[in-house]
PDB file of N, CA and C and ligand atoms in Angstrom:
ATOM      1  N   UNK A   1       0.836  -1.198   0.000  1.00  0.00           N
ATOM      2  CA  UNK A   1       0.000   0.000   0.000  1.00  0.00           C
ATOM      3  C   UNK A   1       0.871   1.248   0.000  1.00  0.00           C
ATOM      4  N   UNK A   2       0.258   2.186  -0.679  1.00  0.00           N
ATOM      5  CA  UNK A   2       1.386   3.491  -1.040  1.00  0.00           C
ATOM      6  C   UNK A   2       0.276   4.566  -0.748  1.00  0.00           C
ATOM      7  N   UNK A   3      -0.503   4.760  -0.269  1.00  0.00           N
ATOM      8  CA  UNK A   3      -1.970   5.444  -0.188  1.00  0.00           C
ATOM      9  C   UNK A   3      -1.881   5.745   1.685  1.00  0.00           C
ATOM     10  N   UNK A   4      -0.773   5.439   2.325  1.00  0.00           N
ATOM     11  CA  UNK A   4      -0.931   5.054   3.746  1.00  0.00           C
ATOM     12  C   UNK A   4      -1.410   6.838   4.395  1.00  0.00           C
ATOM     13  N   UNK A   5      -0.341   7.453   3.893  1.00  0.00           N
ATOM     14  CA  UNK A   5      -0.088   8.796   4.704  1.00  0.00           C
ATOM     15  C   UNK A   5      -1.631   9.509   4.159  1.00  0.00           C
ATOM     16  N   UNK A   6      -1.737  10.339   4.722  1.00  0.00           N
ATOM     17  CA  UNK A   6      -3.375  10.958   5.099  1.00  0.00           C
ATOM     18  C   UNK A   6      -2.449  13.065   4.768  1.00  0.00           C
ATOM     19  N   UNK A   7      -3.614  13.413   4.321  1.00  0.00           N
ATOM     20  CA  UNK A   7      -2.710  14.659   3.815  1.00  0.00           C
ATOM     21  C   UNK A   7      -4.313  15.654   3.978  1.00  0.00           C
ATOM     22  N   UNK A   8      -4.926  15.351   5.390  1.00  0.00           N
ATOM     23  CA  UNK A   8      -6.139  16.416   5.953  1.00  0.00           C
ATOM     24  C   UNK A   8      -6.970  15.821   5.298  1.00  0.00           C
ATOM     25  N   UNK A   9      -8.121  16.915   4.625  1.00  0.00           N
ATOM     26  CA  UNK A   9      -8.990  16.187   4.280  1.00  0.00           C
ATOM     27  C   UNK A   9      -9.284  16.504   2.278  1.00  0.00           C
ATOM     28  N   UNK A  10      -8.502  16.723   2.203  1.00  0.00           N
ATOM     29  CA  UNK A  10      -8.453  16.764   0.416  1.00  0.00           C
ATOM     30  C   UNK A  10      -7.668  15.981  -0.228  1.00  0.00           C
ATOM     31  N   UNK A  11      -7.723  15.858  -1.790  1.00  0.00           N
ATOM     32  CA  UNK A  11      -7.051  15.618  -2.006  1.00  0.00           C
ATOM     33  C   UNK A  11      -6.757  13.523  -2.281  1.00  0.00           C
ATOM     34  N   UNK A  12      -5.396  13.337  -1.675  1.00  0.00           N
ATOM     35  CA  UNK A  12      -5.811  11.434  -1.497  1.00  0.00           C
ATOM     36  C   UNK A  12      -6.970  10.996  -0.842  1.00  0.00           C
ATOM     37  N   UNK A  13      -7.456  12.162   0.471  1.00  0.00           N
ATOM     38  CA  UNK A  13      -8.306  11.580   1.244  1.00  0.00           C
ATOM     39  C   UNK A  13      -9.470  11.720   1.207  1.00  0.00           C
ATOM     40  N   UNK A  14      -9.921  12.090  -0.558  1.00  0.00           N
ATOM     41  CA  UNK A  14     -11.583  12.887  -0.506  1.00  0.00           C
ATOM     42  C   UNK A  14     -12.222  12.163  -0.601  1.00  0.00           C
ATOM     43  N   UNK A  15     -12.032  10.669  -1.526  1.00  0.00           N
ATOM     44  CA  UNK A  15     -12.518   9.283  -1.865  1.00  0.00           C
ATOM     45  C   UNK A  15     -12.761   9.089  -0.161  1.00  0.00           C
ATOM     46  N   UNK A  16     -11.932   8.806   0.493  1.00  0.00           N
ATOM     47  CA  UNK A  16     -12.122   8.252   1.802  1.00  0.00           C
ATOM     48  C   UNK A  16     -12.952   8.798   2.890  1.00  0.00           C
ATOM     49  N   UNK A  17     -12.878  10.057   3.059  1.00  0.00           N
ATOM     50  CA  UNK A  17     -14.068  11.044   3.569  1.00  0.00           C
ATOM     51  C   UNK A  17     -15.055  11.048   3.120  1.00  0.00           C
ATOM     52  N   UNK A  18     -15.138  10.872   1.810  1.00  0.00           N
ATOM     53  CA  UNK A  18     -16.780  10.931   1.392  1.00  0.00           C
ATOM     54  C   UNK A  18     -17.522   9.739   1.678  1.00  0.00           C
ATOM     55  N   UNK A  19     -17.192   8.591   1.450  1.00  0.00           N
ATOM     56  CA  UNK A  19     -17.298   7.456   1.657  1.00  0.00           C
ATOM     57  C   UNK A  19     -17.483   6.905   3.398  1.00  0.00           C
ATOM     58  N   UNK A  20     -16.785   7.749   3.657  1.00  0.00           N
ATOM     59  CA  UNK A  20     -16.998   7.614   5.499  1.00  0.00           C
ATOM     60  C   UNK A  20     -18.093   8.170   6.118  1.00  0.00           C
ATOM     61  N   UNK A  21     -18.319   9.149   5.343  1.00  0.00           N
ATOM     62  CA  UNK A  21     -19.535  10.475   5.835  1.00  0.00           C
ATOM     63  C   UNK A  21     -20.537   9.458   5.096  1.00  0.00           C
ATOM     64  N   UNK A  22     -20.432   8.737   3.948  1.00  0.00           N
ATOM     65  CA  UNK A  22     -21.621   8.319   3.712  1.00  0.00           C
ATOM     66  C   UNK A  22     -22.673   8.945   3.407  1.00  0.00           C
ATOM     67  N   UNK A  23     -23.332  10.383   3.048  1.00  0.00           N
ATOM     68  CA  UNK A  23     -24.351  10.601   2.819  1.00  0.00           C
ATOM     69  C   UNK A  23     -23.839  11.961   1.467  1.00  0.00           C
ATOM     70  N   UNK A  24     -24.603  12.307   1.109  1.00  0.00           N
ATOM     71  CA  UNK A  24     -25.038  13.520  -0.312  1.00  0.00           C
ATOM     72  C   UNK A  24     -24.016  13.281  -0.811  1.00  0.00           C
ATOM     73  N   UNK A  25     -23.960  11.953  -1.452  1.00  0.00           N
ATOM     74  CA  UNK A  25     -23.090  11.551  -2.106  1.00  0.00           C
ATOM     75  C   UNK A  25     -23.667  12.694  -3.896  1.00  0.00           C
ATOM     76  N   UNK A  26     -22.705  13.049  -4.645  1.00  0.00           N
ATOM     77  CA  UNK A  26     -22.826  13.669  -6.169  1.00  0.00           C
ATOM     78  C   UNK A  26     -23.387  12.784  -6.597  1.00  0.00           C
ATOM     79  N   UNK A  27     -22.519  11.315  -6.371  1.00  0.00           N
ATOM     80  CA  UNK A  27     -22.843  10.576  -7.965  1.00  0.00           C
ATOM     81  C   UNK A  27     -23.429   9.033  -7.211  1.00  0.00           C
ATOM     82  N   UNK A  28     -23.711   8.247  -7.739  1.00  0.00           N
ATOM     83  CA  UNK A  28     -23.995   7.347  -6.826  1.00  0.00           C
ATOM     84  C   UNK A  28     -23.004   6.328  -6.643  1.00  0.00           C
ATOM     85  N   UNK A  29     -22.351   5.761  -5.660  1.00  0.00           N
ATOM     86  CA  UNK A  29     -20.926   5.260  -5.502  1.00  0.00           C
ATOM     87  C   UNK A  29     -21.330   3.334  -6.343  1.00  0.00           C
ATOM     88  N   UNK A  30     -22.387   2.882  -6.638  1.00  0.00           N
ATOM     89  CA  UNK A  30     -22.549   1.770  -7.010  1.00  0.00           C
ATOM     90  C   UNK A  30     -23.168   1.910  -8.733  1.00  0.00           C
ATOM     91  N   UNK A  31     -23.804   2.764  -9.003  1.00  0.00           N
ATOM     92  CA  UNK A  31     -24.134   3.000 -10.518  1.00  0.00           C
ATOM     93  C   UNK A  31     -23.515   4.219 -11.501  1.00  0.00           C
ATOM     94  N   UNK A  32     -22.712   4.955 -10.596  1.00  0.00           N
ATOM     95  CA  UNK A  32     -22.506   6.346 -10.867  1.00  0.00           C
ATOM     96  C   UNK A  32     -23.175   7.024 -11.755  1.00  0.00           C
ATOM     97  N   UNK A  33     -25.259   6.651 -11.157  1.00  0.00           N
ATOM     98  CA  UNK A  33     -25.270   7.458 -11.332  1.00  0.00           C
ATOM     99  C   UNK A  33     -25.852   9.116 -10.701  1.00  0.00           C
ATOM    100  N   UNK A  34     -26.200  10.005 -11.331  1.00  0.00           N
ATOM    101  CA  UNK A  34     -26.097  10.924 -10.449  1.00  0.00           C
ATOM    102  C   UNK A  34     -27.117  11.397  -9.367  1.00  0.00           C
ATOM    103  N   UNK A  35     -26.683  11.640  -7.971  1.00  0.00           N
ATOM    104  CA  UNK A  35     -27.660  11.746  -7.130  1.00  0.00           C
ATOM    105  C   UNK A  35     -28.963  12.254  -7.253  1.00  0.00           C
ATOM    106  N   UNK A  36     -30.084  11.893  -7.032  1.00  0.00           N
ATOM    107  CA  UNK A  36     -31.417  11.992  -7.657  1.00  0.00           C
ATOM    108  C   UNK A  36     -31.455  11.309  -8.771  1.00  0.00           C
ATOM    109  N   UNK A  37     -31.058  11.228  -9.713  1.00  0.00           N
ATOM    110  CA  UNK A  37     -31.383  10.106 -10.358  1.00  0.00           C
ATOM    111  C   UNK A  37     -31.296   8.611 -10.220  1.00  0.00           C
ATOM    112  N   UNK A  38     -30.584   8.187  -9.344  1.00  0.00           N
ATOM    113  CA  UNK A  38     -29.688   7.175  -8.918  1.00  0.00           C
ATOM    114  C   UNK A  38     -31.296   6.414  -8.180  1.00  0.00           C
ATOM    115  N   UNK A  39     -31.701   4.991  -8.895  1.00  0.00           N
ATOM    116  CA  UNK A  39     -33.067   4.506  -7.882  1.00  0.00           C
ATOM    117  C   UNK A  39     -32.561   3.954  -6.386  1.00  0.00           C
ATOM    118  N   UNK A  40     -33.150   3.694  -6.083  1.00  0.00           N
ATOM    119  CA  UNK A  40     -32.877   2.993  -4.877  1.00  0.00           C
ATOM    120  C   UNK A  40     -31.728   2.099  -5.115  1.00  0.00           C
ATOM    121  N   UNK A  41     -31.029   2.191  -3.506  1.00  0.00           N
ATOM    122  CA  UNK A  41     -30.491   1.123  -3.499  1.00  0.00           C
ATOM    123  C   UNK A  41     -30.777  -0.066  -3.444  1.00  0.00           C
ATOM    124  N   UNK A  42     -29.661  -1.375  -3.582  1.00  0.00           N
ATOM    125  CA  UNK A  42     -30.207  -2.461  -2.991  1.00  0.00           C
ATOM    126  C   UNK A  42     -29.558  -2.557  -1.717  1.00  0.00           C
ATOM    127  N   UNK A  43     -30.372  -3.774  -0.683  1.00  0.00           N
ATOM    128  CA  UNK A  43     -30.042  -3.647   0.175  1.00  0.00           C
ATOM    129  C   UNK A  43     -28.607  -3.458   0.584  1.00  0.00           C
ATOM    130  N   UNK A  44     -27.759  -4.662   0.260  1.00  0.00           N
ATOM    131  CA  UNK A  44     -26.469  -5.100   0.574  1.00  0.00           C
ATOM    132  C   UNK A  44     -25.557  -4.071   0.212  1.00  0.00           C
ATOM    133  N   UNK A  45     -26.036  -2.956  -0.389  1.00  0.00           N
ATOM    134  CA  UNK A  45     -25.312  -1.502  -0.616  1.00  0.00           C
ATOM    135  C   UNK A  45     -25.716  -0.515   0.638  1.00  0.00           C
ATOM    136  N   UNK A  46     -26.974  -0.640   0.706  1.00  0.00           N
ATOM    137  CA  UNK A  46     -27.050   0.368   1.540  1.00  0.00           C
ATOM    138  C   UNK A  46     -26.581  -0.557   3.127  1.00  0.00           C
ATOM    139  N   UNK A  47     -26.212  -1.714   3.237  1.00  0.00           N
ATOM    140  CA  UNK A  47     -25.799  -1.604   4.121  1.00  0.00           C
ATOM    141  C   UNK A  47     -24.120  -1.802   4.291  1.00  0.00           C
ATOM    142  N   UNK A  48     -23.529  -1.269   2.823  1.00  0.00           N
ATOM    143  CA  UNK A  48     -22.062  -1.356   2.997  1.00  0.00           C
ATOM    144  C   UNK A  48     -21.630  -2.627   3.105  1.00  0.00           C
ATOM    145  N   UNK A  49     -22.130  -3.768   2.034  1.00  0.00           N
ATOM    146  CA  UNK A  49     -21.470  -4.709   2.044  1.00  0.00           C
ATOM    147  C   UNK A  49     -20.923  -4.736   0.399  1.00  0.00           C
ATOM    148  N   UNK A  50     -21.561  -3.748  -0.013  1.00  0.00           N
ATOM    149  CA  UNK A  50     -21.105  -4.343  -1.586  1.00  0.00           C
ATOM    150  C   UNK A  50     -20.081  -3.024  -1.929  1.00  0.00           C
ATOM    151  N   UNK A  51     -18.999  -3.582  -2.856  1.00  0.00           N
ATOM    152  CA  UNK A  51     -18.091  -2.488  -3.141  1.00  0.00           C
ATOM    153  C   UNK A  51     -18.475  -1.611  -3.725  1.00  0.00           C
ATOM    154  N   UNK A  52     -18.039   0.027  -3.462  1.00  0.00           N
ATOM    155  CA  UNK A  52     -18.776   0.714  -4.759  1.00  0.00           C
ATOM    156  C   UNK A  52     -17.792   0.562  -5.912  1.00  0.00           C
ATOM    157  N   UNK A  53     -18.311   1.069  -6.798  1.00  0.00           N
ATOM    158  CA  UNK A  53     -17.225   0.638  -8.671  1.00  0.00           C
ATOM    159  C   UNK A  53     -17.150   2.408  -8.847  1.00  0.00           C
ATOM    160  N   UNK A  54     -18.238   3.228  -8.391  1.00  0.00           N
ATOM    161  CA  UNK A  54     -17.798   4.308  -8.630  1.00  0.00           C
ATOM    162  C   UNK A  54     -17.982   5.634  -7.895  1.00  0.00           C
ATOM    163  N   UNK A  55     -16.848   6.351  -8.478  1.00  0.00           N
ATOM    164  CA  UNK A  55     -16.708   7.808  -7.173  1.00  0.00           C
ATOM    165  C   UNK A  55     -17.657   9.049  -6.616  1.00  0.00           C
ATOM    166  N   UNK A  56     -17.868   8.799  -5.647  1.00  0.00           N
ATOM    167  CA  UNK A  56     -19.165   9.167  -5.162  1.00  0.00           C
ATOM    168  C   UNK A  56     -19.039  10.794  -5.175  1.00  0.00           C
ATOM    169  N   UNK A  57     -17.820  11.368  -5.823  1.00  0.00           N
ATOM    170  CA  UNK A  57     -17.574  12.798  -5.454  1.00  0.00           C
ATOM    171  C   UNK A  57     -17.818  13.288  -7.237  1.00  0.00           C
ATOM    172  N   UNK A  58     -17.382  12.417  -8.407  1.00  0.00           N
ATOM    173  CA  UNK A  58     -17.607  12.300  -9.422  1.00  0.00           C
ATOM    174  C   UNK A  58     -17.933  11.445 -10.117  1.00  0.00           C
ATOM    175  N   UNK A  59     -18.230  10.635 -10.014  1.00  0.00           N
ATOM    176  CA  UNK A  59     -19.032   9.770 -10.786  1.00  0.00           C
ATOM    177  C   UNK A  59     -18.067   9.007 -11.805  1.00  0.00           C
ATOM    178  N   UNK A  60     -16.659   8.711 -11.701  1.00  0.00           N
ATOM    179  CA  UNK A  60     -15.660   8.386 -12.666  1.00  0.00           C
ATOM    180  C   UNK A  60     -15.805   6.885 -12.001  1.00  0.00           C
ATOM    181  N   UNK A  61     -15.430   6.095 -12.898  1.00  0.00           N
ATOM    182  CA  UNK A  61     -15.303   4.431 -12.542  1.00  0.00           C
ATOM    183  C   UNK A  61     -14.125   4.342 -11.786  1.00  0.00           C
ATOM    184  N   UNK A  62     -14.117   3.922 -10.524  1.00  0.00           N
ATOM    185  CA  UNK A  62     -13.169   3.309  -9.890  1.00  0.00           C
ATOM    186  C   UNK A  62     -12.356   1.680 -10.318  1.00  0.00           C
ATOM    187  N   UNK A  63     -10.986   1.844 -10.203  1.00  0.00           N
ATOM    188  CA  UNK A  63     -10.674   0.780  -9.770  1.00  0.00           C
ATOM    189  C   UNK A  63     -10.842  -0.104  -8.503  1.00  0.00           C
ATOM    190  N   UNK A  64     -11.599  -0.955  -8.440  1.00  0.00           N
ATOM    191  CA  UNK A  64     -12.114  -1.446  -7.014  1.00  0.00           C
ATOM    192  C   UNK A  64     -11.808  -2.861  -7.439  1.00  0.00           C
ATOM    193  N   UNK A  65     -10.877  -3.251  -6.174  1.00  0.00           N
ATOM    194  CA  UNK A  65     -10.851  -4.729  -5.862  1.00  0.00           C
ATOM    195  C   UNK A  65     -11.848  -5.184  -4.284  1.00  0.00           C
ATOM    196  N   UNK A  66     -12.030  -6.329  -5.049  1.00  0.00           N
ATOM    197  CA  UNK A  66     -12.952  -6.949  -3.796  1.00  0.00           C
ATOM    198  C   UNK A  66     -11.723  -7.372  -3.248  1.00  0.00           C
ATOM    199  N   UNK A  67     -12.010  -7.709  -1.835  1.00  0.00           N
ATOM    200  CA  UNK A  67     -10.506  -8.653  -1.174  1.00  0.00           C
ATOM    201  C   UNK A  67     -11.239  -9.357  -0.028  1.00  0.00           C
ATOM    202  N   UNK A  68     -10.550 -10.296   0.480  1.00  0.00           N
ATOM    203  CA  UNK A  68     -11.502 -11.445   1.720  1.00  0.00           C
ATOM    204  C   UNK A  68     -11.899 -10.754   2.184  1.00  0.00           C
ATOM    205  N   UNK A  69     -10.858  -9.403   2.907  1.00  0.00           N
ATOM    206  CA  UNK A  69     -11.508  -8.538   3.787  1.00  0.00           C
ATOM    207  C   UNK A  69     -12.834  -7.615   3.702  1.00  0.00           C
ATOM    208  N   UNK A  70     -12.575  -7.078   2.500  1.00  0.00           N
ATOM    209  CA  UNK A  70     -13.715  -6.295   2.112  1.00  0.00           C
ATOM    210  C   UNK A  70     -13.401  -5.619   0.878  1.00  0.00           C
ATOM    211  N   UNK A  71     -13.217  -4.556   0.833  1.00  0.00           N
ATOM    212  CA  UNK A  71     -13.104  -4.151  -0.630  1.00  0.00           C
ATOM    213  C   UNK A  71     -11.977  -3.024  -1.137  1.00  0.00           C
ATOM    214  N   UNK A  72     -11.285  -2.610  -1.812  1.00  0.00           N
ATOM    215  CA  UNK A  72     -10.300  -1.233  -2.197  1.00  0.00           C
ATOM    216  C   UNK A  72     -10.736  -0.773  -3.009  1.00  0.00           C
ATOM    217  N   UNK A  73     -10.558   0.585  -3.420  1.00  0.00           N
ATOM    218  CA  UNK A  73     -11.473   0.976  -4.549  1.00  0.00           C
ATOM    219  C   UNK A  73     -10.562   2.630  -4.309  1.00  0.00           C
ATOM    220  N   UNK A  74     -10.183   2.763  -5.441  1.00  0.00           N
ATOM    221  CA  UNK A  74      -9.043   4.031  -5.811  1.00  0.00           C
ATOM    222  C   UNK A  74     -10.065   4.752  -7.470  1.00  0.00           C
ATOM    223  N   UNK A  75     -10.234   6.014  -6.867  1.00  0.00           N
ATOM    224  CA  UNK A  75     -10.620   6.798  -8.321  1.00  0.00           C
ATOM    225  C   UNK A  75      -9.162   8.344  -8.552  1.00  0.00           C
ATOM    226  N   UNK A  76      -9.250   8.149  -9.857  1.00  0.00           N
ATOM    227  CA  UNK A  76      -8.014   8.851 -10.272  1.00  0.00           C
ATOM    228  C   UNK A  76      -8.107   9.777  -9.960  1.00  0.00           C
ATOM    229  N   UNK A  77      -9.059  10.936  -9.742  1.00  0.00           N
ATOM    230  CA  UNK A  77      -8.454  12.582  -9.032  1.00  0.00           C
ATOM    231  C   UNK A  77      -9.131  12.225  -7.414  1.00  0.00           C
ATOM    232  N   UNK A  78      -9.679  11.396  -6.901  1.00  0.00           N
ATOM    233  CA  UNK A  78     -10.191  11.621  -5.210  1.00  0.00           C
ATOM    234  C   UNK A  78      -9.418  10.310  -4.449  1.00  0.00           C
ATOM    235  N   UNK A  79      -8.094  10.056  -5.046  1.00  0.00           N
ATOM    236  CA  UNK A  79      -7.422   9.262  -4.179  1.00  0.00           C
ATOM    237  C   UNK A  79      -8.317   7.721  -3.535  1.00  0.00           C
ATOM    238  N   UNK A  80      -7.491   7.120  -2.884  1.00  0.00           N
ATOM    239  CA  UNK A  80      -8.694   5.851  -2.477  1.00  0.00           C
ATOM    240  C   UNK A  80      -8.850   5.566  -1.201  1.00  0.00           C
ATOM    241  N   UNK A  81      -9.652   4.250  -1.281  1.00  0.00           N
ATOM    242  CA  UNK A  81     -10.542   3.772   0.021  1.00  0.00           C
ATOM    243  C   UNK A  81     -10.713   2.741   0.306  1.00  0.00           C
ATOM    244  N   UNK A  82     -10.281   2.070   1.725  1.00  0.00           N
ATOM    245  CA  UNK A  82     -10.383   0.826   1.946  1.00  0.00           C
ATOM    246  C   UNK A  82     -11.832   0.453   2.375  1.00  0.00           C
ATOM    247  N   UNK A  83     -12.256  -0.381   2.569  1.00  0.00           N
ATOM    248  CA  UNK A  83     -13.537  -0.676   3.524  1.00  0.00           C
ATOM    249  C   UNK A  83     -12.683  -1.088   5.086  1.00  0.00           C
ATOM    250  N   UNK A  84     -11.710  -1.471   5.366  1.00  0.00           N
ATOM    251  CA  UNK A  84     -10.641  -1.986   6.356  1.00  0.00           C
ATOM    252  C   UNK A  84     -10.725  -0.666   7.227  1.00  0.00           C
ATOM    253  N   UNK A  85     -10.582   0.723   6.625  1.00  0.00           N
ATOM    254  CA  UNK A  85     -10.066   2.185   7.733  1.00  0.00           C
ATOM    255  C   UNK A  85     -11.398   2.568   7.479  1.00  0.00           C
ATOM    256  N   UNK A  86     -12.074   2.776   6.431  1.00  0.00           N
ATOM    257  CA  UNK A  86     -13.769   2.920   6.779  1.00  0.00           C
ATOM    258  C   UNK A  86     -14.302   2.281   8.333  1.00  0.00           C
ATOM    259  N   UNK A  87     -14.267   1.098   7.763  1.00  0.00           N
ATOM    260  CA  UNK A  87     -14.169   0.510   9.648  1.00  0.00           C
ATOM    261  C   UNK A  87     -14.347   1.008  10.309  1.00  0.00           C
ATOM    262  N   UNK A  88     -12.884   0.864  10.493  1.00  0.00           N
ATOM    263  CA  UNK A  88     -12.455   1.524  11.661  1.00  0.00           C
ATOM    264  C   UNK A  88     -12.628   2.791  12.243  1.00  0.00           C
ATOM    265  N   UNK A  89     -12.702   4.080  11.114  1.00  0.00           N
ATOM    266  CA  UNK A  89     -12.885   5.130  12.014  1.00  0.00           C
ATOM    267  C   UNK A  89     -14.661   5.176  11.820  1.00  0.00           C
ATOM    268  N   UNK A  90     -14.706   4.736  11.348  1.00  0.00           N
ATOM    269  CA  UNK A  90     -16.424   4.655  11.740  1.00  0.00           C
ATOM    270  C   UNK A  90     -17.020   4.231  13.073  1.00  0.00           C
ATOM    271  N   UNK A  91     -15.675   2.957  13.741  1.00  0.00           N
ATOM    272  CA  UNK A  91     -16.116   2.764  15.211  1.00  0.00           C
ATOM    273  C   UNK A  91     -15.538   3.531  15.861  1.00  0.00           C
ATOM    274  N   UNK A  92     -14.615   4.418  15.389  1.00  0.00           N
ATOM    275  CA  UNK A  92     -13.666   5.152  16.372  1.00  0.00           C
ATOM    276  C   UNK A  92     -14.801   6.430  16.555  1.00  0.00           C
ATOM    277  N   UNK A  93     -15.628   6.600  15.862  1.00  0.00           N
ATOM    278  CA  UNK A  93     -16.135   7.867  15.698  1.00  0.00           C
ATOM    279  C   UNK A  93     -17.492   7.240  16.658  1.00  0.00           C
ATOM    280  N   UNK A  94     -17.822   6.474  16.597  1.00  0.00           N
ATOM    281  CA  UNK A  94     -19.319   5.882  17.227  1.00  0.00           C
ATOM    282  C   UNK A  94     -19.509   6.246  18.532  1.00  0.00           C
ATOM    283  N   UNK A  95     -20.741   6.824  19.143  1.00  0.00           N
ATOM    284  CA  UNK A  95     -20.585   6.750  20.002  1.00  0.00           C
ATOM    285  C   UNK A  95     -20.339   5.572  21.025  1.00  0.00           C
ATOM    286  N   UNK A  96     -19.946   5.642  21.998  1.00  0.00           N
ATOM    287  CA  UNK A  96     -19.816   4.272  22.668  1.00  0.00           C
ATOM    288  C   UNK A  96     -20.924   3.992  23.855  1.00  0.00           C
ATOM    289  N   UNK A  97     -21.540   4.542  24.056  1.00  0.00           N
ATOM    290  CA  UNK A  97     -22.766   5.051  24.747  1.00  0.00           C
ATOM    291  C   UNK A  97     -24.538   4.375  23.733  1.00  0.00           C
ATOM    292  N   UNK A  98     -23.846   4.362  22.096  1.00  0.00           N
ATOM    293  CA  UNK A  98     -25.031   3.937  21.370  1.00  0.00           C
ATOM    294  C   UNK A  98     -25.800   2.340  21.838  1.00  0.00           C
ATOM    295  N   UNK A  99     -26.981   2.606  21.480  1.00  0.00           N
ATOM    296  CA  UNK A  99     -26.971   1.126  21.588  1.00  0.00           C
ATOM    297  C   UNK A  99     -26.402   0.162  20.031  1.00  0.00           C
ATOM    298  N   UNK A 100     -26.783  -1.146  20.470  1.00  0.00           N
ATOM    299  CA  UNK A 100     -26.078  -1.764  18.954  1.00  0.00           C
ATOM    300  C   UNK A 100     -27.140  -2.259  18.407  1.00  0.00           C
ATOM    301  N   UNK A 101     -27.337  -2.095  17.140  1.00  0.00           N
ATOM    302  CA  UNK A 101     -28.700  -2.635  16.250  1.00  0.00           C
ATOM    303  C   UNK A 101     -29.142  -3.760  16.398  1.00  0.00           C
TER     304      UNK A 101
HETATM  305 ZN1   ZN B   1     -13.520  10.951  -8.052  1.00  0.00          ZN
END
């Protein structure tokens, strides 16, 4: 991995922020296509099991590998995104006080 170092929040890390924030996505990260037009999801997307193929900040096709773990997915100007540090700061950010679904 060559994507490690974090450089705020632009830039390599916009793919990864947007994707973390999860919501008003531009484009749609599984059809790219564009928000409001984009139908429903299916489930296994909206619950973040399926990789997206494309960049939710532009709508350009990602390179996305599936992997045992979960998924990578790099678009050429918004840098990339593991599902592995999604994760994680998603629990780091949780409250710990929530209940669990
Ligand atoms: Zn992009």
């Amino acid at each position: 991995m060559t994507e490690k170092s974090v450089h705020g929040a632009s830039g390599a890390a916009a793919l990864r922020d947007a994707l973390f924030a999860g919501a008003d996505y531009a484009f749609d990260p599984f059809t790219g296509v564009p928000a409001g037009e984009a139908p429903r999801r299916f489930r296994a997307a909206e619950l973040g099991l399926e990789a997206p193929r494309y960049c939710p900040l532009c709508g350009r096709r990602m390179i996305t590998q599936v992997l045992h773990t979960g998924w990578r997915s790099k678009c050429s100007r918004h840098g990339s995104a593991e599902s592995a540090e999604i994760d994680a700061a998603r629990e780091a950010a949780r409250d710990p006080f929530a209940e669990h679904e």
